[in-house]
Amino acid sequence: MSRALQFELRLAERMSRLGTETAFEVLNRARALERQGKDIIHLEIGEPDFDTPQNIVNSGIDALRAGWTHYGPAAGLPDLRQAIAEEVSRSRGVEVNPEEVVVVPGGKPIIFFSILALVDEGDEVIYPNPGFPIYESMIRYVGGRAVPIRLREEKDFSLDLDELAHLISDRTRLIILNSPHNPTGGVLSKRDLDQIAEAIGDRNIFVLSDEIYSRLIFEGKHHSIIAEPSFKDRTILLDGFSKSYAMTGWRMGYGVMRPDLAVQIARLMTNSNSCTASFTQVAGVEALHGGQSSVEHMREEFQRRRDAFVAGLNQIKGFSCRMPKGAFYVFPNVTGTGWKSKALAEALLEEAGIACLSGTSFGEFGEGYLRFSIANSMENLDRALEKIKQWVINNPV
Ligand SMILES: Cc1ncc(COP(=O)(O)O)c(C=O)c1O
């Protein structure tokens, strides 16, 4: 029983503007149902179901034994910054130096710190909707004006360039891109990026390019706006270890940005975390320098599951699903069922034992969709398809 509290909790006003990630709430509800003895298939959480590759785990253990248990530099260990600079230079085709890299505990702090560092009250930030909910939460938290750009299914969940041009104003400070995209699996092509760069032109607008799923591409190649002419100085590239190397719980990501901004983001690190855990960073060097076959294995496995799960969903009455080009999510259109997204997600959890997310967890333009994470075994994905199919047959609107 909770204790009666003598003093009222008076939160700062800004806390009323802080959002959340529904995935964790759905996970809690699913766990509660499991405690009641229900069988739940978890397709709600965005983390690889693979273990961290053994060479990385061993490197972390060795680092602990070797005494990498102390504070390190706020912007990250020099060896890791160097390894990241080399990796990003190679993969994005631009020259990146270690002083342009800031290592932080996960990809998320780069979102928070970039917005804190760049956005003043009343400044406008354009962000994808549907999109990762933390963008809007952080923009609003700092007093910025959150300006959604709708990602449309008929455009394969890419950006509508006329709409982007229309949304850019004198107050636009930052534009957030995310490719491969959570939740739709959409991928921005080189042509898309050329056109986005053209729409921004030479305005002093920064781009936060969230590329946390850069290694999970099923068709073609990953492209980044950082490689567009004149965009290196205006881009903050976010990437990390969580999704590529199944290291979500290690908490390690990074930002790549011009050196003068990197110094400011490192100051935010000094003020918040001091540094990213040192032994974790040693393991990060191993992740980048060691064999990459486990990354490729995970990518292939996600592709196999994607193909099967999308085909299965398209057999279900009222569902129609595009083939995602990247990340590990599937985002079917469910308007044909007659159900609203949130009600359908809740009913599937409570009555069919399928934990998934309503498209509206990713913003208002997610209405009409559900998000399934395919970070689960093929056997469970097959079982999920059968359960959803049966439930839909039994529950016509
Ligand atoms: C689009 C996007 N960006 C950033 C993150 C955060 O990643 P991390 O766990 O490394 O903080 C996620 C995690 O789900 C994500 O989907």
Coordinates of C-alpha atoms and ligand atoms in Angstrom, one line a residue:
M1 CA 0.0 0.0 0.0
S2 CA 1.4 3.4 -0.8
R3 CA 2.2 5.8 2.1
A4 CA 0.2 9.0 2.4
L5 CA 2.5 11.9 1.4
Q6 CA 2.7 15.0 3.5
F7 CA 3.9 17.3 0.8
E8 CA 2.3 18.0 -2.6
L9 CA 4.5 17.1 -5.6
R10 CA 5.0 20.3 -7.5
L11 CA 6.5 19.5 -10.9
A12 CA 8.0 22.0 -13.2
E13 CA 5.6 23.1 -15.9
R14 CA 7.7 21.6 -18.6
M15 CA 7.0 18.2 -17.3
S16 CA 3.4 18.5 -18.5
R17 CA 4.9 18.6 -22.1
L18 CA 7.0 15.5 -21.8
G19 CA 5.7 12.5 -23.8
T20 CA 6.6 8.9 -23.7
E21 CA 7.1 5.7 -25.6
T22 CA 3.9 3.6 -25.5
A23 CA 5.9 0.4 -26.3
F24 CA 7.0 0.2 -22.7
E25 CA 3.4 0.7 -21.4
V26 CA 2.1 -2.1 -23.7
L27 CA 5.0 -4.3 -22.5
N28 CA 4.0 -3.7 -18.9
R29 CA 0.3 -4.6 -19.7
A30 CA 1.4 -7.7 -21.6
R31 CA 3.6 -8.8 -18.6
A32 CA 0.6 -8.3 -16.3
L33 CA -1.5 -10.6 -18.5
E34 CA 1.3 -13.2 -18.5
R35 CA 1.3 -13.1 -14.7
Q36 CA -2.4 -14.0 -14.9
G37 CA -1.4 -17.1 -17.0
K38 CA -2.1 -15.7 -20.4
D39 CA 0.0 -16.7 -23.4
I40 CA 1.3 -13.5 -25.1
I41 CA 3.3 -13.1 -28.2
H42 CA 5.5 -10.0 -27.9
L43 CA 5.6 -8.0 -31.1
E44 CA 5.7 -4.6 -29.4
I45 CA 9.2 -3.8 -28.4
G46 CA 11.9 -2.5 -30.8
E47 CA 14.9 -4.5 -29.9
P48 CA 16.6 -7.4 -31.6
D49 CA 15.8 -10.8 -30.1
F50 CA 19.4 -11.9 -30.7
D51 CA 22.2 -12.0 -28.1
T52 CA 25.0 -9.5 -28.3
P53 CA 27.7 -11.2 -30.5
Q54 CA 30.1 -13.2 -28.3
N55 CA 33.3 -11.3 -29.4
I56 CA 31.7 -8.1 -28.1
V57 CA 30.6 -9.6 -24.8
N58 CA 34.1 -11.1 -24.3
S59 CA 35.7 -7.7 -25.0
G60 CA 33.4 -6.0 -22.4
I61 CA 34.3 -8.7 -19.8
D62 CA 38.0 -8.4 -20.5
A63 CA 37.7 -4.6 -20.3
L64 CA 36.1 -4.9 -16.8
R65 CA 38.8 -7.2 -15.7
A66 CA 41.5 -4.9 -17.1
G67 CA 40.1 -2.0 -15.0
W68 CA 38.1 0.0 -17.5
T69 CA 35.8 0.9 -14.6
H70 CA 36.6 4.6 -14.2
Y71 CA 35.4 7.9 -15.7
G72 CA 36.5 8.6 -19.2
P73 CA 36.4 11.7 -21.4
A74 CA 32.9 13.2 -21.8
A75 CA 32.9 12.9 -25.6
G76 CA 34.0 9.3 -25.5
L77 CA 37.3 7.3 -25.5
P78 CA 39.7 8.4 -28.3
D79 CA 39.9 4.9 -29.7
L80 CA 36.2 4.6 -30.1
R81 CA 35.8 8.1 -31.5
Q82 CA 38.5 7.1 -34.0
A83 CA 36.8 3.8 -34.9
I84 CA 33.4 5.5 -35.4
A85 CA 35.0 8.3 -37.5
E86 CA 36.5 5.6 -39.8
E87 CA 33.3 3.6 -39.9
V88 CA 31.1 6.6 -40.8
S89 CA 33.7 7.9 -43.3
R90 CA 33.6 4.6 -45.1
S91 CA 29.8 3.9 -44.9
R92 CA 28.6 7.5 -45.7
G93 CA 31.3 8.5 -48.1
V94 CA 32.3 11.7 -46.3
E95 CA 35.5 12.4 -44.3
V96 CA 34.8 12.4 -40.6
N97 CA 37.4 13.2 -37.9
P98 CA 37.3 11.9 -34.3
E99 CA 36.6 15.4 -32.9
E100 CA 33.3 15.3 -34.9
V101 CA 32.1 12.3 -32.9
V102 CA 30.4 12.3 -29.5
V103 CA 29.7 9.0 -27.8
V104 CA 26.7 8.9 -25.6
P105 CA 24.7 6.3 -23.7
G106 CA 22.4 5.1 -26.5
G107 CA 21.0 6.9 -29.6
K108 CA 18.3 8.7 -27.6
P109 CA 20.6 11.2 -25.9
I110 CA 21.7 12.6 -29.3
I111 CA 18.0 13.4 -29.9
F112 CA 17.7 15.1 -26.5
F113 CA 21.0 16.9 -26.6
S114 CA 20.7 18.2 -30.2
I115 CA 17.3 19.6 -29.4
L116 CA 18.4 21.1 -26.1
A117 CA 21.5 22.7 -27.8
L118 CA 19.8 24.1 -30.9
V119 CA 16.1 24.8 -30.2
D120 CA 14.9 27.9 -28.4
E121 CA 11.4 28.5 -27.2
G122 CA 9.1 29.1 -30.2
D123 CA 11.6 27.7 -32.7
E124 CA 10.0 25.2 -35.2
V125 CA 11.2 21.7 -35.7
I126 CA 9.8 19.6 -38.5
Y127 CA 9.6 15.9 -37.7
P128 CA 8.2 12.8 -39.3
N129 CA 4.7 11.7 -38.3
P130 CA 4.1 8.8 -37.9
G131 CA 7.5 8.7 -36.3
F132 CA 9.6 7.9 -33.2
P133 CA 7.5 9.5 -30.4
I134 CA 10.6 10.9 -28.6
Y135 CA 11.1 13.5 -31.3
E136 CA 7.8 15.3 -30.6
S137 CA 8.2 14.8 -26.8
M138 CA 11.6 16.4 -26.7
I139 CA 10.7 19.3 -29.0
R140 CA 7.7 20.2 -26.9
Y141 CA 9.7 19.7 -23.7
V142 CA 12.1 22.4 -24.6
G143 CA 9.3 24.8 -25.6
G144 CA 9.8 24.3 -29.4
R145 CA 7.0 24.2 -31.9
A146 CA 6.6 20.6 -33.1
V147 CA 5.7 20.7 -36.9
P148 CA 4.7 17.2 -38.1
I149 CA 5.3 16.2 -41.7
R150 CA 3.0 13.4 -42.7
L151 CA 4.5 10.3 -44.2
R152 CA 2.1 8.9 -46.7
E153 CA 1.7 5.2 -47.5
E154 CA 1.1 6.0 -51.2
K155 CA 4.5 7.6 -51.3
D156 CA 6.0 4.5 -49.7
F157 CA 6.3 6.5 -46.4
S158 CA 8.8 8.9 -47.9
L159 CA 8.6 12.6 -47.5
D160 CA 6.3 14.7 -49.7
L161 CA 8.7 17.4 -50.9
D162 CA 6.0 20.0 -51.7
E163 CA 4.7 19.5 -48.2
L164 CA 8.3 19.9 -46.8
A165 CA 8.8 23.1 -48.8
H166 CA 5.5 24.4 -47.6
L167 CA 6.3 23.6 -43.9
I168 CA 9.8 25.3 -43.9
S169 CA 9.5 28.8 -42.4
D170 CA 11.7 31.6 -41.1
R171 CA 11.4 29.9 -37.6
T172 CA 12.4 26.4 -38.8
R173 CA 15.5 25.6 -36.8
L174 CA 15.8 21.8 -37.2
I175 CA 14.4 19.1 -39.5
I176 CA 14.5 15.5 -38.3
L177 CA 14.9 12.7 -40.8
N178 CA 14.8 9.0 -39.9
S179 CA 15.9 6.4 -42.4
P180 CA 15.3 3.4 -42.2
H181 CA 12.2 4.6 -40.5
N182 CA 10.5 3.5 -37.3
P183 CA 7.6 2.6 -37.5
T184 CA 7.0 2.3 -41.3
G185 CA 10.2 0.7 -42.5
G186 CA 10.5 3.4 -45.2
V187 CA 13.9 4.2 -46.6
L188 CA 15.0 7.5 -48.1
S189 CA 16.7 7.0 -51.5
K190 CA 19.6 9.1 -52.7
R191 CA 17.1 10.9 -55.0
D192 CA 14.8 11.7 -52.0
L193 CA 17.8 13.1 -50.1
D194 CA 18.9 15.2 -53.1
Q195 CA 15.5 16.7 -53.3
I196 CA 15.2 17.3 -49.5
A197 CA 18.6 19.0 -49.6
E198 CA 17.4 21.1 -52.5
A199 CA 14.2 22.0 -50.6
I200 CA 16.3 23.2 -47.6
G201 CA 18.7 25.0 -49.9
D202 CA 21.2 27.3 -48.2
R203 CA 19.0 28.1 -45.2
N204 CA 20.7 27.9 -41.9
I205 CA 18.6 24.9 -40.8
F206 CA 20.1 21.9 -39.1
V207 CA 19.2 18.3 -39.9
L208 CA 19.1 15.6 -37.2
S209 CA 19.5 12.5 -39.3
D210 CA 18.5 9.5 -37.2
E211 CA 20.2 6.5 -38.8
I212 CA 20.0 4.1 -35.9
Y213 CA 18.8 1.3 -38.4
S214 CA 21.4 2.1 -41.0
R215 CA 22.7 -1.5 -41.0
L216 CA 19.2 -3.0 -41.4
I217 CA 18.4 -2.3 -45.1
F218 CA 16.8 -5.0 -47.2
E219 CA 17.0 -3.4 -50.6
G220 CA 19.6 -1.2 -52.0
K221 CA 22.0 0.8 -50.0
H222 CA 21.8 3.2 -47.0
H223 CA 22.2 6.9 -47.9
S224 CA 22.7 9.9 -45.6
I225 CA 22.0 13.5 -46.0
I226 CA 25.5 14.2 -44.4
A227 CA 27.0 13.3 -47.8
E228 CA 24.9 16.0 -49.7
P229 CA 27.0 19.0 -50.8
S230 CA 27.1 21.7 -48.0
F231 CA 25.2 19.5 -45.6
K232 CA 28.1 18.2 -43.5
D233 CA 28.1 21.4 -41.5
R234 CA 24.4 21.3 -40.9
T235 CA 23.9 17.6 -40.1
I236 CA 23.9 15.8 -36.9
L237 CA 24.1 12.1 -37.8
L238 CA 22.7 9.8 -35.1
D239 CA 23.7 6.1 -35.1
G240 CA 24.7 3.6 -32.5
F241 CA 25.2 0.0 -31.4
S242 CA 21.7 -0.9 -30.0
K243 CA 20.1 -2.2 -33.2
S244 CA 23.1 -3.2 -35.4
Y245 CA 24.8 -5.3 -32.7
A246 CA 21.9 -6.2 -30.5
M247 CA 23.3 -4.0 -27.7
T248 CA 20.2 -2.2 -26.5
G249 CA 20.9 -2.8 -22.8
W250 CA 24.6 -1.7 -23.1
R251 CA 23.5 1.9 -23.8
M252 CA 25.8 3.2 -26.4
G253 CA 25.2 5.5 -29.4
Y254 CA 26.9 8.4 -31.0
G255 CA 26.4 11.6 -32.9
V256 CA 28.6 12.9 -35.8
M257 CA 28.5 16.7 -36.2
R258 CA 30.8 19.7 -36.8
P259 CA 33.5 20.1 -34.1
D260 CA 32.2 23.3 -32.5
L261 CA 28.8 21.6 -32.0
A262 CA 30.4 18.4 -30.8
V263 CA 32.1 20.5 -28.0
Q264 CA 28.7 21.7 -26.9
I265 CA 27.1 18.3 -26.9
A266 CA 30.0 17.0 -24.9
R267 CA 29.3 19.8 -22.4
L268 CA 25.8 18.5 -22.1
M269 CA 27.3 15.1 -21.4
T270 CA 29.5 16.5 -18.7
N271 CA 26.4 18.0 -17.1
S272 CA 24.3 14.9 -17.3
N273 CA 26.1 11.6 -17.6
S274 CA 29.8 12.6 -17.2
C275 CA 30.6 9.9 -19.8
T276 CA 29.4 6.7 -21.4
A277 CA 30.5 3.6 -19.4
S278 CA 34.2 3.0 -20.2
F279 CA 34.2 -0.8 -20.5
T280 CA 31.1 -0.5 -22.8
Q281 CA 33.1 1.7 -25.1
V282 CA 36.0 -0.7 -25.2
A283 CA 33.5 -3.4 -26.4
G284 CA 32.2 -0.8 -28.9
V285 CA 35.7 -0.7 -30.5
E286 CA 35.5 -4.5 -30.8
A287 CA 32.1 -4.3 -32.3
L288 CA 33.4 -2.0 -35.1
H289 CA 36.7 -3.7 -35.7
G290 CA 35.7 -7.3 -35.2
G291 CA 34.0 -9.6 -37.7
Q292 CA 30.7 -8.3 -39.0
S293 CA 29.1 -11.7 -39.9
S294 CA 26.6 -11.5 -37.0
V295 CA 25.3 -8.2 -38.3
E296 CA 24.7 -9.8 -41.7
H297 CA 23.2 -12.8 -40.1
M298 CA 20.7 -10.7 -38.2
R299 CA 19.8 -8.7 -41.3
E300 CA 19.2 -11.8 -43.3
E301 CA 17.0 -13.3 -40.6
F302 CA 14.9 -10.1 -40.3
Q303 CA 14.5 -10.2 -44.1
R304 CA 13.3 -13.8 -44.0
R305 CA 10.8 -12.9 -41.2
R306 CA 9.7 -9.7 -43.0
D307 CA 8.9 -11.6 -46.2
A308 CA 6.9 -14.3 -44.4
F309 CA 5.1 -11.9 -42.0
V310 CA 4.0 -9.4 -44.6
A311 CA 2.7 -12.2 -46.8
G312 CA 0.7 -13.6 -43.9
L313 CA -0.7 -10.2 -42.9
N314 CA -1.9 -9.6 -46.5
Q315 CA -4.0 -12.8 -46.2
I316 CA -5.9 -11.4 -43.3
K317 CA -9.2 -9.7 -44.1
G318 CA -9.0 -6.0 -43.8
F319 CA -5.2 -5.9 -43.6
S320 CA -3.0 -4.6 -46.3
C321 CA 0.7 -4.3 -45.8
R322 CA 3.6 -2.8 -47.8
M323 CA 7.0 -4.4 -47.8
P324 CA 9.2 -2.4 -45.5
K325 CA 12.6 -1.7 -47.0
G326 CA 14.5 -1.4 -43.7
A327 CA 14.5 -1.7 -39.9
F328 CA 12.5 -4.6 -38.2
Y329 CA 9.0 -3.3 -38.2
V330 CA 5.9 -4.0 -40.2
F331 CA 3.2 -1.4 -40.5
P332 CA 0.0 -2.7 -42.0
N333 CA -2.9 -0.6 -43.0
V334 CA -5.9 -1.9 -41.0
T335 CA -8.6 0.5 -42.1
G336 CA -10.3 -2.4 -43.9
T337 CA -11.1 -4.1 -40.6
G338 CA -13.3 -1.2 -39.6
W339 CA -11.5 -0.9 -36.3
K340 CA -9.7 2.2 -35.0
S341 CA -6.0 1.5 -34.5
K342 CA -5.9 1.9 -30.7
A343 CA -9.0 -0.2 -30.1
L344 CA -7.7 -2.9 -32.4
A345 CA -4.3 -3.0 -30.7
E346 CA -5.9 -3.3 -27.3
A347 CA -8.3 -6.0 -28.4
L348 CA -5.6 -8.0 -30.0
L349 CA -3.6 -7.9 -26.8
E350 CA -6.5 -8.6 -24.4
E351 CA -8.3 -11.2 -26.5
A352 CA -5.8 -12.7 -28.9
G353 CA -2.6 -12.4 -26.8
I354 CA -0.8 -10.4 -29.5
A355 CA 1.2 -7.4 -28.1
C356 CA 1.6 -4.8 -30.9
L357 CA 1.4 -1.0 -31.1
S358 CA -1.3 1.3 -32.4
G359 CA -0.1 3.4 -35.3
T360 CA -1.2 6.4 -33.2
S361 CA 1.6 5.7 -30.7
F362 CA 3.7 7.3 -33.4
G363 CA 1.5 10.4 -33.9
E364 CA -1.9 11.3 -35.2
F365 CA -1.0 10.3 -38.8
G366 CA -0.5 6.7 -37.6
E367 CA -4.3 6.3 -37.4
G368 CA -5.3 3.4 -39.6
Y369 CA -2.1 1.3 -38.9
L370 CA -0.6 -1.1 -36.5
R371 CA 3.1 -1.6 -35.8
F372 CA 4.4 -5.1 -35.4
S373 CA 8.1 -5.7 -34.4
I374 CA 9.4 -8.8 -36.1
A375 CA 12.1 -9.2 -33.5
N376 CA 10.6 -12.6 -32.5
S377 CA 11.1 -16.2 -33.8
M378 CA 9.5 -17.3 -37.1
E379 CA 7.5 -19.8 -35.1
N380 CA 6.0 -17.1 -32.9
L381 CA 5.4 -14.9 -35.9
D382 CA 3.5 -17.8 -37.6
R383 CA 1.5 -18.4 -34.4
A384 CA 0.7 -14.6 -34.2
L385 CA -0.6 -14.6 -37.8
E386 CA -2.9 -17.5 -37.1
K387 CA -4.2 -15.8 -33.9
I388 CA -4.8 -12.5 -35.6
K389 CA -6.5 -14.1 -38.5
Q390 CA -8.9 -16.1 -36.2
W391 CA -9.6 -13.0 -34.0
V392 CA -10.5 -10.9 -37.1
I393 CA -12.8 -13.6 -38.4
N394 CA -14.6 -13.8 -35.0
N395 CA -14.8 -10.0 -34.6
P396 CA -16.3 -8.3 -37.7
V397 CA -17.2 -4.7 -37.1
Ligands
LIG1 C1 14.1 5.8 -34.6 C2 14.9 5.5 -33.4 N1 15.8 6.4 -33.0 C3 16.5 6.2 -31.8 C4 16.2 5.1 -31.0 C5 17.0 4.9 -29.7 O1 17.9 4.0 -29.7 P1 18.7 3.7 -28.4 O2 18.1 2.5 -27.7 O3 20.1 3.4 -28.9 O4 18.7 4.9 -27.5 C6 15.2 4.2 -31.4 C7 14.9 3.0 -30.5 O5 13.9 2.4 -30.6 C8 14.6 4.4 -32.6 O6 13.6 3.5 -33.0

